[in-house]
mmCIF file of C-alpha atoms in Angstrom:
data_model
loop_
_atom_site.group_PDB
_atom_site.id
_atom_site.type_symbol
_atom_site.label_atom_id
_atom_site.label_comp_id
_atom_site.label_asym_id
_atom_site.label_seq_id
_atom_site.Cartn_x
_atom_site.Cartn_y
_atom_site.Cartn_z
ATOM 1 C CA MET A 1 87.583 92.361 133.942
ATOM 2 C CA ARG A 2 87.143 89.149 136.042
ATOM 3 C CA THR A 3 84.487 88.279 133.186
ATOM 4 C CA ILE A 4 87.184 89.076 130.205
ATOM 5 C CA LYS A 5 89.806 86.972 131.631
ATOM 6 C CA ALA A 6 87.332 84.000 131.861
ATOM 7 C CA PHE A 7 87.332 83.901 128.083
ATOM 8 C CA PRO A 8 89.752 81.293 126.663
ATOM 9 C CA VAL A 9 92.722 82.582 124.344
ATOM 10 C CA LEU A 10 92.144 81.017 120.542
ATOM 11 C CA THR A 11 94.837 78.830 118.989
ATOM 12 C CA ALA A 12 95.705 79.571 115.773
ATOM 13 C CA GLU A 13 93.347 76.672 114.297
ATOM 14 C CA GLU A 14 90.564 77.579 116.102
ATOM 15 C CA GLU A 15 90.880 81.199 115.261
ATOM 16 C CA HIS A 16 91.432 80.552 111.709
ATOM 17 C CA ASN A 17 88.193 77.982 111.408
ATOM 18 C CA TYR A 18 86.222 80.627 113.178
ATOM 19 C CA ALA A 19 87.240 83.154 110.604
ATOM 20 C CA LYS A 20 86.489 80.701 107.935
ATOM 21 C CA ARG A 21 82.585 80.262 109.155
ATOM 22 C CA LEU A 22 81.872 83.596 109.573
ATOM 23 C CA LYS A 23 83.719 84.730 105.948
ATOM 24 C CA GLU A 24 82.084 82.067 104.162
ATOM 25 C CA ASN A 25 78.680 81.685 105.881
ATOM 26 C CA ASN A 26 78.348 85.045 107.947
ATOM 27 C CA ASP A 27 77.948 83.112 111.052
ATOM 28 C CA LEU A 28 77.821 85.230 113.975
ATOM 29 C CA GLU A 29 78.524 82.756 116.904
ATOM 30 C CA ALA A 30 81.842 82.143 115.019
ATOM 31 C CA ALA A 31 82.372 86.196 115.205
ATOM 32 C CA LYS A 32 81.242 86.318 118.649
ATOM 33 C CA GLY A 33 84.122 83.627 119.548
ATOM 34 C CA LEU A 34 86.576 85.763 117.982
ATOM 35 C CA ILE A 35 85.239 88.830 119.814
ATOM 36 C CA VAL A 36 85.292 87.675 123.204
ATOM 37 C CA SER A 37 88.649 85.448 123.012
ATOM 38 C CA HIS A 38 90.181 89.179 122.181
ATOM 39 C CA LEU A 39 88.541 91.299 125.057
ATOM 40 C CA ARG A 40 91.768 91.416 127.220
ATOM 41 C CA LEU A 41 93.487 93.027 124.252
ATOM 42 C CA VAL A 42 91.112 95.722 124.088
ATOM 43 C CA ALA A 43 91.359 96.099 127.905
ATOM 44 C CA SER A 44 95.181 96.310 127.854
ATOM 45 C CA ILE A 45 95.215 99.019 125.145
ATOM 46 C CA ALA A 46 92.831 101.091 126.660
ATOM 47 C CA ARG A 47 94.778 100.807 129.992
ATOM 48 C CA GLY A 48 97.358 103.166 128.198
ATOM 49 C CA TYR A 49 95.060 105.761 127.839
ATOM 50 C CA SER A 50 94.111 106.271 131.067
ATOM 51 C CA GLY A 51 96.068 109.728 131.306
ATOM 52 C CA TYR A 52 93.445 111.370 129.798
ATOM 53 C CA GLY A 53 90.851 111.561 132.603
ATOM 54 C CA LEU A 54 88.188 109.391 130.655
ATOM 55 C CA PRO A 55 86.450 106.410 132.257
ATOM 56 C CA GLN A 56 88.088 103.493 131.515
ATOM 57 C CA ALA A 57 84.767 101.501 131.141
ATOM 58 C CA ASP A 58 84.072 103.712 128.156
ATOM 59 C CA LEU A 59 87.572 103.612 126.798
ATOM 60 C CA ILE A 60 87.502 100.108 126.581
ATOM 61 C CA GLN A 61 83.587 100.043 124.896
ATOM 62 C CA GLU A 62 85.238 102.346 122.094
ATOM 63 C CA GLY A 63 87.804 99.713 121.523
ATOM 64 C CA ASN A 64 85.391 97.233 121.475
ATOM 65 C CA VAL A 65 83.822 98.540 118.705
ATOM 66 C CA GLY A 66 87.086 98.846 116.708
ATOM 67 C CA LEU A 67 87.744 94.996 117.598
ATOM 68 C CA MET A 68 84.250 94.270 116.141
ATOM 69 C CA LYS A 69 85.305 96.378 112.905
ATOM 70 C CA ALA A 70 88.494 94.572 112.861
ATOM 71 C CA VAL A 71 86.894 90.946 112.876
ATOM 72 C CA LYS A 72 84.431 92.071 110.355
ATOM 73 C CA ARG A 73 87.226 92.659 107.901
ATOM 74 C CA PHE A 74 89.341 90.010 108.749
ATOM 75 C CA ASP A 75 90.502 87.900 106.410
ATOM 76 C CA PRO A 76 91.739 84.249 107.841
ATOM 77 C CA ASP A 77 93.939 83.423 104.483
ATOM 78 C CA ARG A 78 96.264 86.238 104.808
ATOM 79 C CA GLY A 79 98.521 84.283 107.139
ATOM 80 C CA VAL A 80 98.286 86.919 110.011
ATOM 81 C CA ARG A 81 96.713 86.385 113.469
ATOM 82 C CA LEU A 82 93.796 88.568 114.237
ATOM 83 C CA VAL A 83 95.666 90.207 117.307
ATOM 84 C CA SER A 84 97.978 92.015 114.782
ATOM 85 C CA PHE A 85 95.338 93.017 112.402
ATOM 86 C CA ALA A 86 92.974 94.265 115.309
ATOM 87 C CA ILE A 87 95.459 96.415 117.416
ATOM 88 C CA HIS A 88 95.119 99.312 114.571
ATOM 89 C CA TRP A 89 91.148 99.239 114.377
ATOM 90 C CA ILE A 90 91.457 99.207 118.174
ATOM 91 C CA LYS A 91 93.516 102.134 118.708
ATOM 92 C CA ALA A 92 91.899 104.086 116.118
ATOM 93 C CA GLU A 93 88.350 103.765 117.785
ATOM 94 C CA ILE A 94 90.086 104.795 121.185
ATOM 95 C CA HIS A 95 91.773 107.877 119.552
ATOM 96 C CA GLU A 96 88.453 108.833 117.983
ATOM 97 C CA TYR A 97 86.602 108.972 121.416
ATOM 98 C CA ILE A 98 89.702 110.613 123.521
ATOM 99 C CA VAL A 99 89.279 113.333 120.463
ATOM 100 C CA ARG A 100 85.874 113.953 120.585
ATOM 101 C CA ASN A 101 85.211 113.955 124.277
ATOM 102 C CA TRP A 102 88.462 115.266 125.915
ATOM 103 C CA ARG A 103 87.802 118.875 125.568
ATOM 104 C CA LEU A 104 84.696 120.449 124.680
ATOM 105 C CA VAL A 105 86.109 122.322 121.676
ATOM 106 C CA LYS A 106 88.536 119.786 119.782
ATOM 107 C CA LEU A 107 92.264 120.095 120.190
ATOM 108 C CA ALA A 108 93.428 117.929 117.286
ATOM 109 C CA THR A 109 92.191 118.036 113.982
ATOM 110 C CA THR A 110 95.269 117.392 111.468
ATOM 111 C CA LYS A 111 97.064 114.398 111.414
ATOM 112 C CA ALA A 112 100.238 116.408 112.865
ATOM 113 C CA GLN A 113 98.016 117.535 115.767
ATOM 114 C CA ARG A 114 96.543 114.082 116.618
ATOM 115 C CA LYS A 115 100.376 112.680 116.393
ATOM 116 C CA LEU A 116 101.363 115.461 118.956
ATOM 117 C CA PHE A 117 98.090 115.074 120.970
ATOM 118 C CA PHE A 118 98.893 111.327 121.658
ATOM 119 C CA ASN A 119 102.484 111.581 122.095
ATOM 120 C CA LEU A 120 103.515 114.944 123.750
ATOM 121 C CA ARG A 121 102.894 113.464 127.436
ATOM 122 C CA SER A 122 104.954 110.347 127.048
ATOM 123 C CA MET A 123 107.707 112.254 125.422
ATOM 124 C CA LYS A 124 107.283 115.327 127.898
ATOM 125 C CA THR A 125 110.175 115.239 130.716
ATOM 126 C CA GLY A 126 109.861 116.574 134.014
ATOM 127 C CA GLU A 127 107.532 119.302 135.070
ATOM 128 C CA GLY A 128 106.837 122.715 133.761
ATOM 129 C CA SER A 129 107.050 124.194 130.416
ATOM 130 C CA LEU A 130 109.281 122.683 127.760
ATOM 131 C CA LYS A 131 112.621 123.533 127.246
ATOM 132 C CA PRO A 132 113.741 124.882 123.793
ATOM 133 C CA ASP A 133 116.057 121.853 123.514
ATOM 134 C CA GLN A 134 112.895 119.347 124.415
ATOM 135 C CA VAL A 135 110.836 120.855 121.920
ATOM 136 C CA ALA A 136 113.338 121.091 119.156
ATOM 137 C CA ARG A 137 113.771 116.885 119.925
ATOM 138 C CA ILE A 138 110.185 116.337 119.779
ATOM 139 C CA ALA A 139 109.642 118.411 116.865
ATOM 140 C CA ARG A 140 112.317 116.299 115.231
ATOM 141 C CA GLU A 141 111.176 112.912 116.100
ATOM 142 C CA LEU A 142 107.468 113.707 115.201
ATOM 143 C CA LYS A 143 108.533 115.734 112.020
ATOM 144 C CA VAL A 144 106.670 118.661 113.138
ATOM 145 C CA LYS A 145 106.991 122.239 113.319
ATOM 146 C CA PRO A 146 108.380 123.480 116.798
ATOM 147 C CA GLU A 147 105.769 126.037 116.772
ATOM 148 C CA GLU A 148 103.257 123.477 116.789
ATOM 149 C CA VAL A 149 104.430 121.457 119.787
ATOM 150 C CA LEU A 150 104.454 124.888 121.684
ATOM 151 C CA GLU A 151 101.072 125.327 120.520
ATOM 152 C CA MET A 152 99.997 121.806 121.547
ATOM 153 C CA GLU A 153 101.427 122.305 124.795
ATOM 154 C CA SER A 154 99.984 125.155 125.659
ATOM 155 C CA ARG A 155 96.236 123.973 124.337
ATOM 156 C CA MET A 156 96.788 120.652 126.559
ATOM 157 C CA GLY A 157 97.591 122.688 129.536
ATOM 158 C CA GLY A 158 94.509 125.131 129.097
ATOM 159 C CA HIS A 159 91.449 125.043 131.051
ATOM 160 C CA GLU A 160 87.876 124.235 130.252
ATOM 161 C CA ILE A 161 85.820 127.204 130.490
ATOM 162 C CA SER A 162 82.037 127.681 130.383
ATOM 163 C CA LEU A 163 80.122 128.639 127.341
ATOM 164 C CA GLU A 164 77.360 130.551 129.116
ATOM 165 C CA ASN A 165 77.249 132.975 132.022
ATOM 166 C CA ASN A 166 76.402 131.219 135.508
ATOM 167 C CA SER A 167 75.500 134.056 137.121
ATOM 168 C CA ASP A 168 72.105 135.983 137.557
ATOM 169 C CA ASP A 169 73.266 139.146 136.589
ATOM 170 C CA ASP A 170 71.794 139.481 132.850
ATOM 171 C CA GLU A 171 74.557 142.161 131.871
ATOM 172 C CA ASP A 172 77.160 139.529 132.170
ATOM 173 C CA ASP A 173 75.582 137.526 129.450
ATOM 174 C CA LYS A 174 76.894 139.689 126.799
ATOM 175 C CA TYR A 175 80.417 139.137 127.926
ATOM 176 C CA SER A 176 80.396 135.331 128.126
ATOM 177 C CA PRO A 177 81.731 133.183 125.368
ATOM 178 C CA ILE A 178 78.409 132.110 123.799
ATOM 179 C CA ALA A 179 77.604 135.890 123.109
ATOM 180 C CA TYR A 180 80.292 136.027 120.631
ATOM 181 C CA LEU A 181 80.849 132.579 119.318
ATOM 182 C CA GLN A 182 77.782 132.677 117.169
ATOM 183 C CA ASP A 183 78.338 131.039 113.490
ATOM 184 C CA THR A 184 77.860 133.181 110.709
ATOM 185 C CA GLN A 185 77.973 130.905 108.026
ATOM 186 C CA LEU A 186 74.990 129.201 106.353
ATOM 187 C CA ASP A 187 72.782 127.196 108.245
ATOM 188 C CA PRO A 188 73.024 123.182 107.666
ATOM 189 C CA LEU A 189 69.948 123.529 105.075
ATOM 190 C CA GLU A 190 71.166 126.068 103.022
ATOM 191 C CA LYS A 191 75.061 124.796 103.281
ATOM 192 C CA LEU A 192 73.740 121.330 102.067
ATOM 193 C CA ALA A 193 72.064 123.139 99.121
ATOM 194 C CA GLU A 194 74.664 124.976 98.090
ATOM 195 C CA THR A 195 77.015 121.610 98.184
ATOM 196 C CA GLN A 196 74.551 119.892 96.170
ATOM 197 C CA ASN A 197 74.019 122.758 93.743
ATOM 198 C CA ASP A 198 78.027 122.550 93.494
ATOM 199 C CA HIS A 199 78.061 118.988 92.728
ATOM 200 C CA ILE A 200 75.483 119.371 90.247
ATOM 201 C CA GLN A 201 77.546 122.251 88.508
ATOM 202 C CA THR A 202 80.717 120.164 88.541
ATOM 203 C CA GLU A 203 80.539 116.161 88.581
ATOM 204 C CA GLY A 204 76.640 116.310 87.399
ATOM 205 C CA LEU A 205 77.749 118.548 84.443
ATOM 206 C CA ALA A 206 81.037 116.346 83.491
ATOM 207 C CA LEU A 207 78.822 113.164 83.421
ATOM 208 C CA ALA A 208 76.123 114.820 81.342
ATOM 209 C CA LEU A 209 78.725 115.932 78.588
ATOM 210 C CA GLU A 210 80.368 112.768 78.540
ATOM 211 C CA SER A 211 76.821 111.133 77.895
ATOM 212 C CA LEU A 212 76.663 113.117 74.509
ATOM 213 C CA ASP A 213 78.111 112.357 71.016
ATOM 214 C CA GLU A 214 81.400 114.368 70.069
ATOM 215 C CA ARG A 215 79.437 116.553 67.663
ATOM 216 C CA SER A 216 76.510 117.392 70.126
ATOM 217 C CA ARG A 217 79.258 118.152 72.998
ATOM 218 C CA ARG A 218 80.883 120.539 70.661
ATOM 219 C CA ILE A 219 77.951 122.517 70.187
ATOM 220 C CA VAL A 220 76.952 122.628 73.640
ATOM 221 C CA GLN A 221 80.516 123.468 74.832
ATOM 222 C CA ALA A 222 80.742 125.972 72.301
ATOM 223 C CA ARG A 223 77.243 127.865 72.542
ATOM 224 C CA TRP A 224 76.975 127.783 76.462
ATOM 225 C CA LEU A 225 80.164 126.567 78.479
ATOM 226 C CA GLN A 226 83.123 129.078 76.930
ATOM 227 C CA GLU A 227 83.457 132.342 78.300
ATOM 228 C CA ASP A 228 82.573 135.143 76.320
ATOM 229 C CA SER A 229 81.759 132.765 73.648
ATOM 230 C CA ASN A 230 80.079 134.504 70.575
ATOM 231 C CA VAL A 231 79.694 131.246 68.424
ATOM 232 C CA THR A 232 76.839 131.272 66.501
ATOM 233 C CA LEU A 233 74.695 128.581 64.843
ATOM 234 C CA HIS A 234 75.752 129.826 61.494
ATOM 235 C CA ASP A 235 79.339 129.399 62.493
ATOM 236 C CA LEU A 236 78.752 125.809 63.685
ATOM 237 C CA ALA A 237 76.599 125.337 60.669
ATOM 238 C CA ALA A 238 79.605 126.265 58.169
ATOM 239 C CA GLU A 239 82.316 123.949 60.659
ATOM 240 C CA TYR A 240 79.661 120.763 60.001
ATOM 241 C CA GLY A 241 78.124 121.554 56.593
ATOM 242 C CA VAL A 242 74.962 121.388 57.653
ATOM 243 C CA SER A 243 72.103 124.152 57.931
ATOM 244 C CA ALA A 244 71.928 126.409 61.043
ATOM 245 C CA GLU A 245 68.305 124.839 61.761
ATOM 246 C CA ARG A 246 70.033 121.488 62.069
ATOM 247 C CA ILE A 247 72.566 122.697 64.665
ATOM 248 C CA ARG A 248 69.633 124.283 66.603
ATOM 249 C CA GLN A 249 67.952 121.046 66.425
ATOM 250 C CA ILE A 250 70.813 118.851 67.724
ATOM 251 C CA GLU A 251 71.511 121.649 70.474
ATOM 252 C CA GLN A 252 67.783 121.283 71.649
ATOM 253 C CA LYS A 253 68.447 117.763 71.897
ATOM 254 C CA ALA A 254 71.503 117.617 73.676
ATOM 255 C CA MET A 255 70.464 120.224 76.151
ATOM 256 C CA GLN A 256 66.980 118.401 76.686
ATOM 257 C CA LYS A 257 69.195 115.128 77.460
ATOM 258 C CA MET A 258 71.558 116.575 79.951
ATOM 259 C CA LYS A 259 68.674 118.411 81.901
ATOM 260 C CA GLY A 260 67.126 115.047 82.661
ATOM 261 C CA LEU A 261 70.619 113.345 83.739
ATOM 262 C CA LEU A 262 70.976 116.696 86.021
ATOM 263 C CA SER A 263 67.913 115.997 87.494
ATOM 264 C CA GLU A 264 68.761 112.298 88.260
ATOM 265 C CA VAL A 265 72.104 113.812 89.968
ATOM 266 C CA ALA A 266 70.149 116.411 92.000
#
């Protein structure tokens, strides 16, 4: 903290000059000047999150990451000071760090849950459980459901438990959480393959069809992409006034082109 306080606060003109040098010349010394002059801002914001039981130094470190992201994106020609722009980025990084580390099993995953997570402590008055009128007030102010307030209060007040049995009794192992928390989903490699296949079948197929001319696209869709399609080569030949063999050639050429594009997407 003594080191942080030793760095001078920049004037508006100095800040603008540093930011212009960084933006136009990628001057890392200018970036450093912007960062160190705002370290006290990070420390001040981090102090506001001391109630989560996480090391203050780690909170500041995460806030510094947010500050660096803000400096990288800061546009000096917007007419605003860096301090106003950086606050959002600093808080965002600290929030992410708290959510990742405050509990082994994550508490806040949706936007509404995060809002509750970071505001429930300060809005709660008194000890003990929330009263019905308090629940209603908090739900109204945060624009969430009362049951979501109660659920978050319960989860924040819970205790962490060990996933594995700490005793030497092997018989107790089958009753430890790790024994019944097995993930039955696909393993990561299979999941990745499934996701990639879905991507090919949707976005890749759409791009491949768009690459065809109108007649080729019509033939492929009629022959292969319509459910319960019984369109024959002769039907399409009559539609376009050409021979069935010509339709077959167009179809074959279109399928080869699509196959090449789909292999690139894969």
